[in-house]
Amino acid sequence: MALPINQLPKEILREVRAHKWLACLMFSLVSFGVLAAGFLWPYKYQSEVVIFVDDRNIIQPLMEGRAVATDVTQKISAARELLASRSVLEDIAKDEELFGVDAASPGPEELEKRIDELRRSMSVGQRGDNYFSIGYSSSSPLKTFRVAQKLGQAFIEENARRKREESRSAYDFIDKQVKSYEVQIAEVESKLKDFLSENVDGTEADANSRLSNLQSRLELAELEKEELETRASSLQRELNAINPTIRQGRTVDVYQQRIESMREQLDSLRLRYHDTYPDIVILREQIQELEKQRAQAEEGQGLANGSPGSESAPNPVYQQVRSELVTTNTDVETVETRIRSIERLIEEQKRRMERIQENKAQYSELTRDMEVNRDIYNDLLQRREKARVSMHLDIEGQGLSYKINEGAQFPTSPTGPNFSMFALAGLFIGAVAPFGAVAGLLQIDPRIRSREQLEELLDIPVLEHLPEVRTPFEKRRDRRITVAVVIMAILVTAAYVAVALAAVFGVI
């Protein structure tokens, strides 16, 4: 049964008085144990480099919209990842100034051990909006100082190198895309040129205009054909009503008049038609026949001394009507030939329209590819120039850059608890340890130590209790033991203080 709280201090003091030597021994062991922990505690020294993020220099407003300065978001995470990269840590792990003369060629296991140690001991922390720190901690203050310096320098150099590589890579990529689109545009232009040279049918509007014109001409030719056919029918009826020949005297003058009349008709027809025209051929034959008859008449066949006679001769009216009929029939054939030609042209024009419609989709695709590629090409040209300026900014250290604001400081004292704190805490913990141990034991001790415990346990009142009675001898012995324990405690304390002071002042 647990001891009541109000009885606990009294019982703790009684138990400590009853076990004075044991309490003194515990005080000695705990005090020197804490002091020994102070000697063995692995003290860590830390050194930091403060980095300033310079992203607001004069170049930014001047080059705004013309160049893209490399932007590093989440600066602390980026710095931590960069410093934790193997390329950076491997260079530091092979530094002879940090790890000795043979550090440049360590074995694989030793190299991995050094890299792991650097990663565990390195830290990156926030120091404001545009500041952050790179720290390193180890048991050696000199090594801590040197490694912190190396980490700061390595971060600045590696970040600048990566920015230059990033800008160069961006420029090379965009330049490669520009050249690729130049080739594509040249190919599309060549295809468009070949297409236009191979397809000379013209535009759809020209074809429609040409087709409309041909259809109009066809309608006019058909109307003209109908008119000529009507005229031919009329002339044929008129010709059927005229006598082909007439009776008249045959004199040389008559022959001469007819020949001259026919020659006039021949000259008139030759002005309009070729010599192979049927009417021209017929008139020539008639003229030749009349010239023969005139020659015979002149020789005296059928005539005597110019006396008139009568003979049957071609009717001029008949000849004229017949000539007009032949001309009209010839015109009809000419118009029919023209109609067939126009119909053939219309069919060709329709086929041309079909080809234009087929080529229209291909032409649209070629021009669309040309426009899209040209737009992308122009945009890439602008981006390439921006990337070129950005690359020069990074090469010259402009734009976003990192600068060492505070260099690494040589650590003069370790971080965390030092030996003085262990020394002060040792006496206090040693003095409190016996009382704490007794308090813990009293809480788990099943024995009844007070009147209240007995009344609560048995639920009956306790009428009286007998106090502890000691003899004079026991009292004298107890005083001697107390004095001895006090002297021992003083000696232990003096020894403890001496050892602590010797350690603080570097004697041991």
PDB file of C-alpha atoms in Angstrom, residues 175-437:
ATOM      1  CA  ASP A 175      18.832  26.533 -81.225  1.00  0.00           C
ATOM      2  CA  LYS A 176      18.439  22.887 -82.217  1.00  0.00           C
ATOM      3  CA  GLN A 177      14.671  23.317 -82.410  1.00  0.00           C
ATOM      4  CA  VAL A 178      15.088  26.475 -84.520  1.00  0.00           C
ATOM      5  CA  LYS A 179      17.284  24.633 -87.012  1.00  0.00           C
ATOM      6  CA  SER A 180      14.854  21.731 -87.076  1.00  0.00           C
ATOM      7  CA  TYR A 181      11.958  24.069 -87.891  1.00  0.00           C
ATOM      8  CA  GLU A 182      14.070  25.779 -90.541  1.00  0.00           C
ATOM      9  CA  VAL A 183      14.431  22.403 -92.259  1.00  0.00           C
ATOM     10  CA  GLN A 184      10.700  21.716 -91.898  1.00  0.00           C
ATOM     11  CA  ILE A 185       9.755  25.119 -93.309  1.00  0.00           C
ATOM     12  CA  ALA A 186      12.134  24.621 -96.243  1.00  0.00           C
ATOM     13  CA  GLU A 187      10.577  21.219 -96.950  1.00  0.00           C
ATOM     14  CA  VAL A 188       7.047  22.633 -96.809  1.00  0.00           C
ATOM     15  CA  GLU A 189       8.042  25.545 -99.062  1.00  0.00           C
ATOM     16  CA  SER A 190       9.566  23.105-101.548  1.00  0.00           C
ATOM     17  CA  LYS A 191       6.427  20.966-101.488  1.00  0.00           C
ATOM     18  CA  LEU A 192       4.252  24.052-101.956  1.00  0.00           C
ATOM     19  CA  LYS A 193       6.433  25.230-104.838  1.00  0.00           C
ATOM     20  CA  ASP A 194       6.266  21.817-106.538  1.00  0.00           C
ATOM     21  CA  PHE A 195       2.520  21.674-105.957  1.00  0.00           C
ATOM     22  CA  LEU A 196       1.935  25.108-107.528  1.00  0.00           C
ATOM     23  CA  SER A 197       4.187  24.280-110.490  1.00  0.00           C
ATOM     24  CA  GLU A 198       2.445  20.959-111.098  1.00  0.00           C
ATOM     25  CA  ASN A 199      -1.107  22.284-110.641  1.00  0.00           C
ATOM     26  CA  VAL A 200      -1.677  25.193-113.046  1.00  0.00           C
ATOM     27  CA  ASP A 201      -5.455  24.956-113.136  1.00  0.00           C
ATOM     28  CA  GLY A 202      -5.781  28.293-111.403  1.00  0.00           C
ATOM     29  CA  THR A 203      -8.160  29.255-108.654  1.00  0.00           C
ATOM     30  CA  GLU A 204     -11.719  28.195-108.094  1.00  0.00           C
ATOM     31  CA  ALA A 205     -13.007  31.682-108.909  1.00  0.00           C
ATOM     32  CA  ASP A 206     -11.208  31.687-112.288  1.00  0.00           C
ATOM     33  CA  ALA A 207     -12.571  28.261-113.100  1.00  0.00           C
ATOM     34  CA  ASN A 208     -16.136  29.288-112.210  1.00  0.00           C
ATOM     35  CA  SER A 209     -15.828  32.440-114.320  1.00  0.00           C
ATOM     36  CA  ARG A 210     -14.461  30.449-117.263  1.00  0.00           C
ATOM     37  CA  LEU A 211     -17.226  27.835-116.972  1.00  0.00           C
ATOM     38  CA  SER A 212     -19.910  30.520-116.809  1.00  0.00           C
ATOM     39  CA  ASN A 213     -18.460  32.191-119.910  1.00  0.00           C
ATOM     40  CA  LEU A 214     -18.438  28.913-121.849  1.00  0.00           C
ATOM     41  CA  GLN A 215     -22.022  28.142-120.888  1.00  0.00           C
ATOM     42  CA  SER A 216     -23.078  31.599-122.084  1.00  0.00           C
ATOM     43  CA  ARG A 217     -21.278  31.065-125.388  1.00  0.00           C
ATOM     44  CA  LEU A 218     -22.916  27.651-125.721  1.00  0.00           C
ATOM     45  CA  GLU A 219     -26.366  29.155-125.262  1.00  0.00           C
ATOM     46  CA  LEU A 220     -25.640  31.854-127.859  1.00  0.00           C
ATOM     47  CA  ALA A 221     -24.307  29.251-130.323  1.00  0.00           C
ATOM     48  CA  GLU A 222     -27.404  27.093-129.898  1.00  0.00           C
ATOM     49  CA  LEU A 223     -29.624  30.122-130.541  1.00  0.00           C
ATOM     50  CA  GLU A 224     -27.549  30.997-133.610  1.00  0.00           C
ATOM     51  CA  LYS A 225     -27.860  27.403-134.833  1.00  0.00           C
ATOM     52  CA  GLU A 226     -31.627  27.505-134.505  1.00  0.00           C
ATOM     53  CA  GLU A 227     -31.717  30.781-136.464  1.00  0.00           C
ATOM     54  CA  LEU A 228     -29.507  29.389-139.224  1.00  0.00           C
ATOM     55  CA  GLU A 229     -31.548  26.179-139.471  1.00  0.00           C
ATOM     56  CA  THR A 230     -34.720  28.255-139.799  1.00  0.00           C
ATOM     57  CA  ARG A 231     -33.103  30.389-142.503  1.00  0.00           C
ATOM     58  CA  ALA A 232     -31.865  27.276-144.362  1.00  0.00           C
ATOM     59  CA  SER A 233     -35.360  25.802-144.350  1.00  0.00           C
ATOM     60  CA  SER A 234     -36.746  29.057-145.734  1.00  0.00           C
ATOM     61  CA  LEU A 235     -34.110  29.237-148.482  1.00  0.00           C
ATOM     62  CA  GLN A 236     -34.728  25.610-149.387  1.00  0.00           C
ATOM     63  CA  ARG A 237     -38.425  26.293-149.888  1.00  0.00           C
ATOM     64  CA  GLU A 238     -37.632  29.400-151.950  1.00  0.00           C
ATOM     65  CA  LEU A 239     -35.127  27.459-154.061  1.00  0.00           C
ATOM     66  CA  ASN A 240     -37.657  24.733-154.773  1.00  0.00           C
ATOM     67  CA  ALA A 241     -39.992  27.393-156.215  1.00  0.00           C
ATOM     68  CA  ILE A 242     -37.437  28.861-158.696  1.00  0.00           C
ATOM     69  CA  ASN A 243     -36.646  27.423-162.156  1.00  0.00           C
ATOM     70  CA  PRO A 244     -32.976  26.538-162.365  1.00  0.00           C
ATOM     71  CA  THR A 245     -32.645  27.767-165.999  1.00  0.00           C
ATOM     72  CA  ILE A 246     -33.981  30.513-168.276  1.00  0.00           C
ATOM     73  CA  ARG A 247     -34.099  30.994-172.064  1.00  0.00           C
ATOM     74  CA  GLN A 248     -32.119  33.883-173.443  1.00  0.00           C
ATOM     75  CA  GLY A 249     -30.113  34.928-176.477  1.00  0.00           C
ATOM     76  CA  ARG A 250     -26.558  33.709-176.587  1.00  0.00           C
ATOM     77  CA  THR A 251     -24.234  36.512-177.371  1.00  0.00           C
ATOM     78  CA  VAL A 252     -20.703  37.168-176.345  1.00  0.00           C
ATOM     79  CA  ASP A 253     -21.850  40.095-174.267  1.00  0.00           C
ATOM     80  CA  VAL A 254     -24.275  37.910-172.378  1.00  0.00           C
ATOM     81  CA  TYR A 255     -21.523  35.463-171.520  1.00  0.00           C
ATOM     82  CA  GLN A 256     -19.256  38.305-170.520  1.00  0.00           C
ATOM     83  CA  GLN A 257     -21.887  39.812-168.229  1.00  0.00           C
ATOM     84  CA  ARG A 258     -22.526  36.489-166.482  1.00  0.00           C
ATOM     85  CA  ILE A 259     -18.805  35.817-166.093  1.00  0.00           C
ATOM     86  CA  GLU A 260     -18.254  39.251-164.595  1.00  0.00           C
ATOM     87  CA  SER A 261     -21.229  38.782-162.254  1.00  0.00           C
ATOM     88  CA  MET A 262     -19.920  35.428-161.029  1.00  0.00           C
ATOM     89  CA  ARG A 263     -16.428  36.851-160.602  1.00  0.00           C
ATOM     90  CA  GLU A 264     -17.868  39.560-158.399  1.00  0.00           C
ATOM     91  CA  GLN A 265     -19.585  36.879-156.312  1.00  0.00           C
ATOM     92  CA  LEU A 266     -16.313  34.909-156.200  1.00  0.00           C
ATOM     93  CA  ASP A 267     -14.372  37.931-155.028  1.00  0.00           C
ATOM     94  CA  SER A 268     -16.988  38.597-152.370  1.00  0.00           C
ATOM     95  CA  LEU A 269     -16.828  35.004-151.058  1.00  0.00           C
ATOM     96  CA  ARG A 270     -13.041  34.900-151.081  1.00  0.00           C
ATOM     97  CA  LEU A 271     -13.039  37.870-148.756  1.00  0.00           C
ATOM     98  CA  ARG A 272     -14.896  35.793-146.166  1.00  0.00           C
ATOM     99  CA  TYR A 273     -13.859  32.169-146.850  1.00  0.00           C
ATOM    100  CA  HIS A 274     -10.934  30.088-148.000  1.00  0.00           C
ATOM    101  CA  ASP A 275     -10.529  28.879-151.583  1.00  0.00           C
ATOM    102  CA  THR A 276     -11.689  25.436-150.545  1.00  0.00           C
ATOM    103  CA  TYR A 277     -15.080  26.793-149.545  1.00  0.00           C
ATOM    104  CA  PRO A 278     -17.783  24.842-151.541  1.00  0.00           C
ATOM    105  CA  ASP A 279     -19.433  27.942-153.040  1.00  0.00           C
ATOM    106  CA  ILE A 280     -16.083  29.246-154.212  1.00  0.00           C
ATOM    107  CA  VAL A 281     -15.298  25.892-155.857  1.00  0.00           C
ATOM    108  CA  ILE A 282     -18.717  25.839-157.593  1.00  0.00           C
ATOM    109  CA  LEU A 283     -18.397  29.423-158.836  1.00  0.00           C
ATOM    110  CA  ARG A 284     -14.986  28.696-160.283  1.00  0.00           C
ATOM    111  CA  GLU A 285     -16.358  25.674-162.144  1.00  0.00           C
ATOM    112  CA  GLN A 286     -19.265  27.743-163.462  1.00  0.00           C
ATOM    113  CA  ILE A 287     -16.928  30.552-164.578  1.00  0.00           C
ATOM    114  CA  GLN A 288     -14.730  28.019-166.411  1.00  0.00           C
ATOM    115  CA  GLU A 289     -17.796  26.536-168.125  1.00  0.00           C
ATOM    116  CA  LEU A 290     -19.055  29.971-169.206  1.00  0.00           C
ATOM    117  CA  GLU A 291     -15.618  30.901-170.526  1.00  0.00           C
ATOM    118  CA  LYS A 292     -15.670  27.731-172.669  1.00  0.00           C
ATOM    119  CA  GLN A 293     -19.145  28.569-173.968  1.00  0.00           C
ATOM    120  CA  ARG A 294     -18.035  32.153-174.735  1.00  0.00           C
ATOM    121  CA  ALA A 295     -15.046  30.818-176.622  1.00  0.00           C
ATOM    122  CA  GLN A 296     -17.270  28.528-178.658  1.00  0.00           C
ATOM    123  CA  ALA A 297     -19.631  31.401-179.319  1.00  0.00           C
ATOM    124  CA  GLU A 298     -16.804  33.532-180.520  1.00  0.00           C
ATOM    125  CA  GLU A 299     -15.723  30.784-182.917  1.00  0.00           C
ATOM    126  CA  GLY A 300     -19.156  30.813-184.507  1.00  0.00           C
ATOM    127  CA  GLN A 301     -20.745  27.781-182.881  1.00  0.00           C
ATOM    128  CA  GLY A 302     -24.503  28.497-182.744  1.00  0.00           C
ATOM    129  CA  LEU A 303     -23.978  32.190-183.827  1.00  0.00           C
ATOM    130  CA  ALA A 304     -23.682  33.844-187.233  1.00  0.00           C
ATOM    131  CA  ASN A 305     -22.128  37.304-187.531  1.00  0.00           C
ATOM    132  CA  GLY A 306     -23.324  38.306-184.127  1.00  0.00           C
ATOM    133  CA  SER A 307     -26.979  37.498-184.791  1.00  0.00           C
ATOM    134  CA  PRO A 308     -28.818  36.764-181.626  1.00  0.00           C
ATOM    135  CA  GLY A 309     -30.160  33.401-180.830  1.00  0.00           C
ATOM    136  CA  SER A 310     -31.782  31.796-177.868  1.00  0.00           C
ATOM    137  CA  GLU A 311     -30.599  29.092-175.579  1.00  0.00           C
ATOM    138  CA  SER A 312     -31.240  27.675-172.140  1.00  0.00           C
ATOM    139  CA  ALA A 313     -29.050  29.348-169.436  1.00  0.00           C
ATOM    140  CA  PRO A 314     -28.730  29.071-165.598  1.00  0.00           C
ATOM    141  CA  ASN A 315     -31.158  31.272-163.710  1.00  0.00           C
ATOM    142  CA  PRO A 316     -29.179  33.918-161.767  1.00  0.00           C
ATOM    143  CA  VAL A 317     -31.845  34.141-159.079  1.00  0.00           C
ATOM    144  CA  TYR A 318     -31.701  30.415-158.620  1.00  0.00           C
ATOM    145  CA  GLN A 319     -27.965  30.584-158.460  1.00  0.00           C
ATOM    146  CA  GLN A 320     -28.091  33.359-155.896  1.00  0.00           C
ATOM    147  CA  VAL A 321     -30.630  31.582-153.685  1.00  0.00           C
ATOM    148  CA  ARG A 322     -28.703  28.357-154.053  1.00  0.00           C
ATOM    149  CA  SER A 323     -25.501  30.155-153.073  1.00  0.00           C
ATOM    150  CA  GLU A 324     -27.187  31.651-149.993  1.00  0.00           C
ATOM    151  CA  LEU A 325     -28.517  28.212-149.062  1.00  0.00           C
ATOM    152  CA  VAL A 326     -25.078  26.698-149.330  1.00  0.00           C
ATOM    153  CA  THR A 327     -23.656  29.555-147.256  1.00  0.00           C
ATOM    154  CA  THR A 328     -26.356  29.078-144.637  1.00  0.00           C
ATOM    155  CA  ASN A 329     -25.778  25.317-144.471  1.00  0.00           C
ATOM    156  CA  THR A 330     -22.077  25.980-144.142  1.00  0.00           C
ATOM    157  CA  ASP A 331     -22.773  28.410-141.296  1.00  0.00           C
ATOM    158  CA  VAL A 332     -24.931  25.759-139.625  1.00  0.00           C
ATOM    159  CA  GLU A 333     -22.089  23.263-139.822  1.00  0.00           C
ATOM    160  CA  THR A 334     -19.679  25.900-138.491  1.00  0.00           C
ATOM    161  CA  VAL A 335     -21.975  26.652-135.561  1.00  0.00           C
ATOM    162  CA  GLU A 336     -22.369  22.933-134.846  1.00  0.00           C
ATOM    163  CA  THR A 337     -18.618  22.566-134.856  1.00  0.00           C
ATOM    164  CA  ARG A 338     -18.397  25.531-132.475  1.00  0.00           C
ATOM    165  CA  ILE A 339     -21.061  23.998-130.204  1.00  0.00           C
ATOM    166  CA  ARG A 340     -19.157  20.699-130.056  1.00  0.00           C
ATOM    167  CA  SER A 341     -15.956  22.574-129.265  1.00  0.00           C
ATOM    168  CA  ILE A 342     -17.661  24.568-126.523  1.00  0.00           C
ATOM    169  CA  GLU A 343     -19.201  21.397-125.061  1.00  0.00           C
ATOM    170  CA  ARG A 344     -15.762  19.783-125.068  1.00  0.00           C
ATOM    171  CA  LEU A 345     -14.321  22.842-123.330  1.00  0.00           C
ATOM    172  CA  ILE A 346     -17.127  22.733-120.769  1.00  0.00           C
ATOM    173  CA  GLU A 347     -16.340  19.095-119.995  1.00  0.00           C
ATOM    174  CA  GLU A 348     -12.677  19.930-119.673  1.00  0.00           C
ATOM    175  CA  GLN A 349     -13.551  22.845-117.406  1.00  0.00           C
ATOM    176  CA  LYS A 350     -15.668  20.588-115.191  1.00  0.00           C
ATOM    177  CA  ARG A 351     -12.775  18.158-114.887  1.00  0.00           C
ATOM    178  CA  ARG A 352     -10.580  21.150-114.064  1.00  0.00           C
ATOM    179  CA  MET A 353     -13.041  22.142-111.332  1.00  0.00           C
ATOM    180  CA  GLU A 354     -12.822  18.642-109.887  1.00  0.00           C
ATOM    181  CA  ARG A 355      -9.020  18.816-109.888  1.00  0.00           C
ATOM    182  CA  ILE A 356      -9.138  22.243-108.228  1.00  0.00           C
ATOM    183  CA  GLN A 357     -11.434  20.898-105.498  1.00  0.00           C
ATOM    184  CA  GLU A 358      -9.111  17.953-104.959  1.00  0.00           C
ATOM    185  CA  ASN A 359      -6.059  20.193-104.822  1.00  0.00           C
ATOM    186  CA  LYS A 360      -7.759  22.717-102.584  1.00  0.00           C
ATOM    187  CA  ALA A 361      -7.583  20.427 -99.528  1.00  0.00           C
ATOM    188  CA  GLN A 362      -3.931  19.610-100.199  1.00  0.00           C
ATOM    189  CA  TYR A 363      -3.113  23.274-100.715  1.00  0.00           C
ATOM    190  CA  SER A 364      -4.908  24.187 -97.462  1.00  0.00           C
ATOM    191  CA  GLU A 365      -2.941  21.527 -95.594  1.00  0.00           C
ATOM    192  CA  LEU A 366       0.359  22.773 -97.011  1.00  0.00           C
ATOM    193  CA  THR A 367      -0.400  26.407 -96.212  1.00  0.00           C
ATOM    194  CA  ARG A 368      -1.670  25.487 -92.749  1.00  0.00           C
ATOM    195  CA  ASP A 369       1.526  23.567 -92.000  1.00  0.00           C
ATOM    196  CA  MET A 370       3.498  26.499 -93.338  1.00  0.00           C
ATOM    197  CA  GLU A 371       1.699  29.012 -91.104  1.00  0.00           C
ATOM    198  CA  VAL A 372       1.902  26.840 -87.975  1.00  0.00           C
ATOM    199  CA  ASN A 373       5.583  26.053 -88.494  1.00  0.00           C
ATOM    200  CA  ARG A 374       6.367  29.684 -89.247  1.00  0.00           C
ATOM    201  CA  ASP A 375       4.580  30.897 -86.090  1.00  0.00           C
ATOM    202  CA  ILE A 376       6.459  28.376 -83.957  1.00  0.00           C
ATOM    203  CA  TYR A 377       9.693  29.253 -85.749  1.00  0.00           C
ATOM    204  CA  ASN A 378       9.275  32.989 -85.081  1.00  0.00           C
ATOM    205  CA  ASP A 379       8.470  32.304 -81.416  1.00  0.00           C
ATOM    206  CA  LEU A 380      11.525  30.062 -81.103  1.00  0.00           C
ATOM    207  CA  LEU A 381      13.705  32.766 -82.667  1.00  0.00           C
ATOM    208  CA  GLN A 382      12.623  35.198 -79.928  1.00  0.00           C
ATOM    209  CA  ARG A 383      13.163  32.591 -77.241  1.00  0.00           C
ATOM    210  CA  ARG A 384      16.607  31.759 -78.624  1.00  0.00           C
ATOM    211  CA  GLU A 385      17.664  35.392 -78.376  1.00  0.00           C
ATOM    212  CA  LYS A 386      16.352  35.545 -74.803  1.00  0.00           C
ATOM    213  CA  ALA A 387      18.249  32.351 -74.005  1.00  0.00           C
ATOM    214  CA  ARG A 388      21.388  33.834 -75.571  1.00  0.00           C
ATOM    215  CA  VAL A 389      21.172  36.933 -73.353  1.00  0.00           C
ATOM    216  CA  SER A 390      20.364  34.765 -70.310  1.00  0.00           C
ATOM    217  CA  MET A 391      23.397  32.608 -71.043  1.00  0.00           C
ATOM    218  CA  HIS A 392      25.650  35.663 -71.157  1.00  0.00           C
ATOM    219  CA  LEU A 393      24.095  36.925 -67.912  1.00  0.00           C
ATOM    220  CA  ASP A 394      24.947  33.669 -66.157  1.00  0.00           C
ATOM    221  CA  ILE A 395      28.437  33.566 -67.670  1.00  0.00           C
ATOM    222  CA  GLU A 396      29.150  37.087 -66.435  1.00  0.00           C
ATOM    223  CA  GLY A 397      27.593  36.384 -63.017  1.00  0.00           C
ATOM    224  CA  GLN A 398      24.585  38.664 -63.407  1.00  0.00           C
ATOM    225  CA  GLY A 399      20.936  37.885 -62.655  1.00  0.00           C
ATOM    226  CA  LEU A 400      20.364  35.604 -59.667  1.00  0.00           C
ATOM    227  CA  SER A 401      23.677  34.912 -57.909  1.00  0.00           C
ATOM    228  CA  TYR A 402      24.963  33.722 -54.549  1.00  0.00           C
ATOM    229  CA  LYS A 403      27.577  35.578 -52.556  1.00  0.00           C
ATOM    230  CA  ILE A 404      29.319  34.776 -49.278  1.00  0.00           C
ATOM    231  CA  ASN A 405      28.003  37.355 -46.820  1.00  0.00           C
ATOM    232  CA  GLU A 406      29.859  35.987 -43.752  1.00  0.00           C
ATOM    233  CA  GLY A 407      32.781  33.634 -44.000  1.00  0.00           C
ATOM    234  CA  ALA A 408      33.318  30.647 -41.720  1.00  0.00           C
ATOM    235  CA  GLN A 409      34.499  31.509 -38.186  1.00  0.00           C
ATOM    236  CA  PHE A 410      36.903  29.358 -36.191  1.00  0.00           C
ATOM    237  CA  PRO A 411      34.813  27.753 -33.378  1.00  0.00           C
ATOM    238  CA  THR A 412      36.224  28.492 -29.914  1.00  0.00           C
ATOM    239  CA  SER A 413      33.642  26.593 -27.894  1.00  0.00           C
ATOM    240  CA  PRO A 414      31.618  23.466 -28.583  1.00  0.00           C
ATOM    241  CA  THR A 415      27.937  23.487 -29.206  1.00  0.00           C
ATOM    242  CA  GLY A 416      25.553  21.922 -26.678  1.00  0.00           C
ATOM    243  CA  PRO A 417      26.453  21.131 -23.004  1.00  0.00           C
ATOM    244  CA  ASN A 418      30.098  21.736 -22.044  1.00  0.00           C
ATOM    245  CA  PHE A 419      32.218  20.227 -19.255  1.00  0.00           C
ATOM    246  CA  SER A 420      31.368  22.986 -16.738  1.00  0.00           C
ATOM    247  CA  MET A 421      27.687  22.171 -17.046  1.00  0.00           C
ATOM    248  CA  PHE A 422      28.442  18.485 -16.419  1.00  0.00           C
ATOM    249  CA  ALA A 423      30.563  19.414 -13.374  1.00  0.00           C
ATOM    250  CA  LEU A 424      27.858  21.597 -11.801  1.00  0.00           C
ATOM    251  CA  ALA A 425      25.145  19.103 -12.572  1.00  0.00           C
ATOM    252  CA  GLY A 426      27.177  16.223 -11.049  1.00  0.00           C
ATOM    253  CA  LEU A 427      27.103  17.588  -7.460  1.00  0.00           C
ATOM    254  CA  PHE A 428      23.434  18.434  -7.663  1.00  0.00           C
ATOM    255  CA  ILE A 429      22.384  15.109  -9.155  1.00  0.00           C
ATOM    256  CA  GLY A 430      24.638  13.208  -6.676  1.00  0.00           C
ATOM    257  CA  ALA A 431      23.068  15.015  -3.704  1.00  0.00           C
ATOM    258  CA  VAL A 432      19.522  14.425  -4.920  1.00  0.00           C
ATOM    259  CA  ALA A 433      20.072  10.821  -6.031  1.00  0.00           C
ATOM    260  CA  PRO A 434      19.796   9.161  -2.528  1.00  0.00           C
ATOM    261  CA  PHE A 435      16.583  10.978  -1.709  1.00  0.00           C
ATOM    262  CA  GLY A 436      15.095  10.165  -5.098  1.00  0.00           C
ATOM    263  CA  ALA A 437      16.036   6.513  -4.787  1.00  0.00           C
TER     264      ALA A 437
END
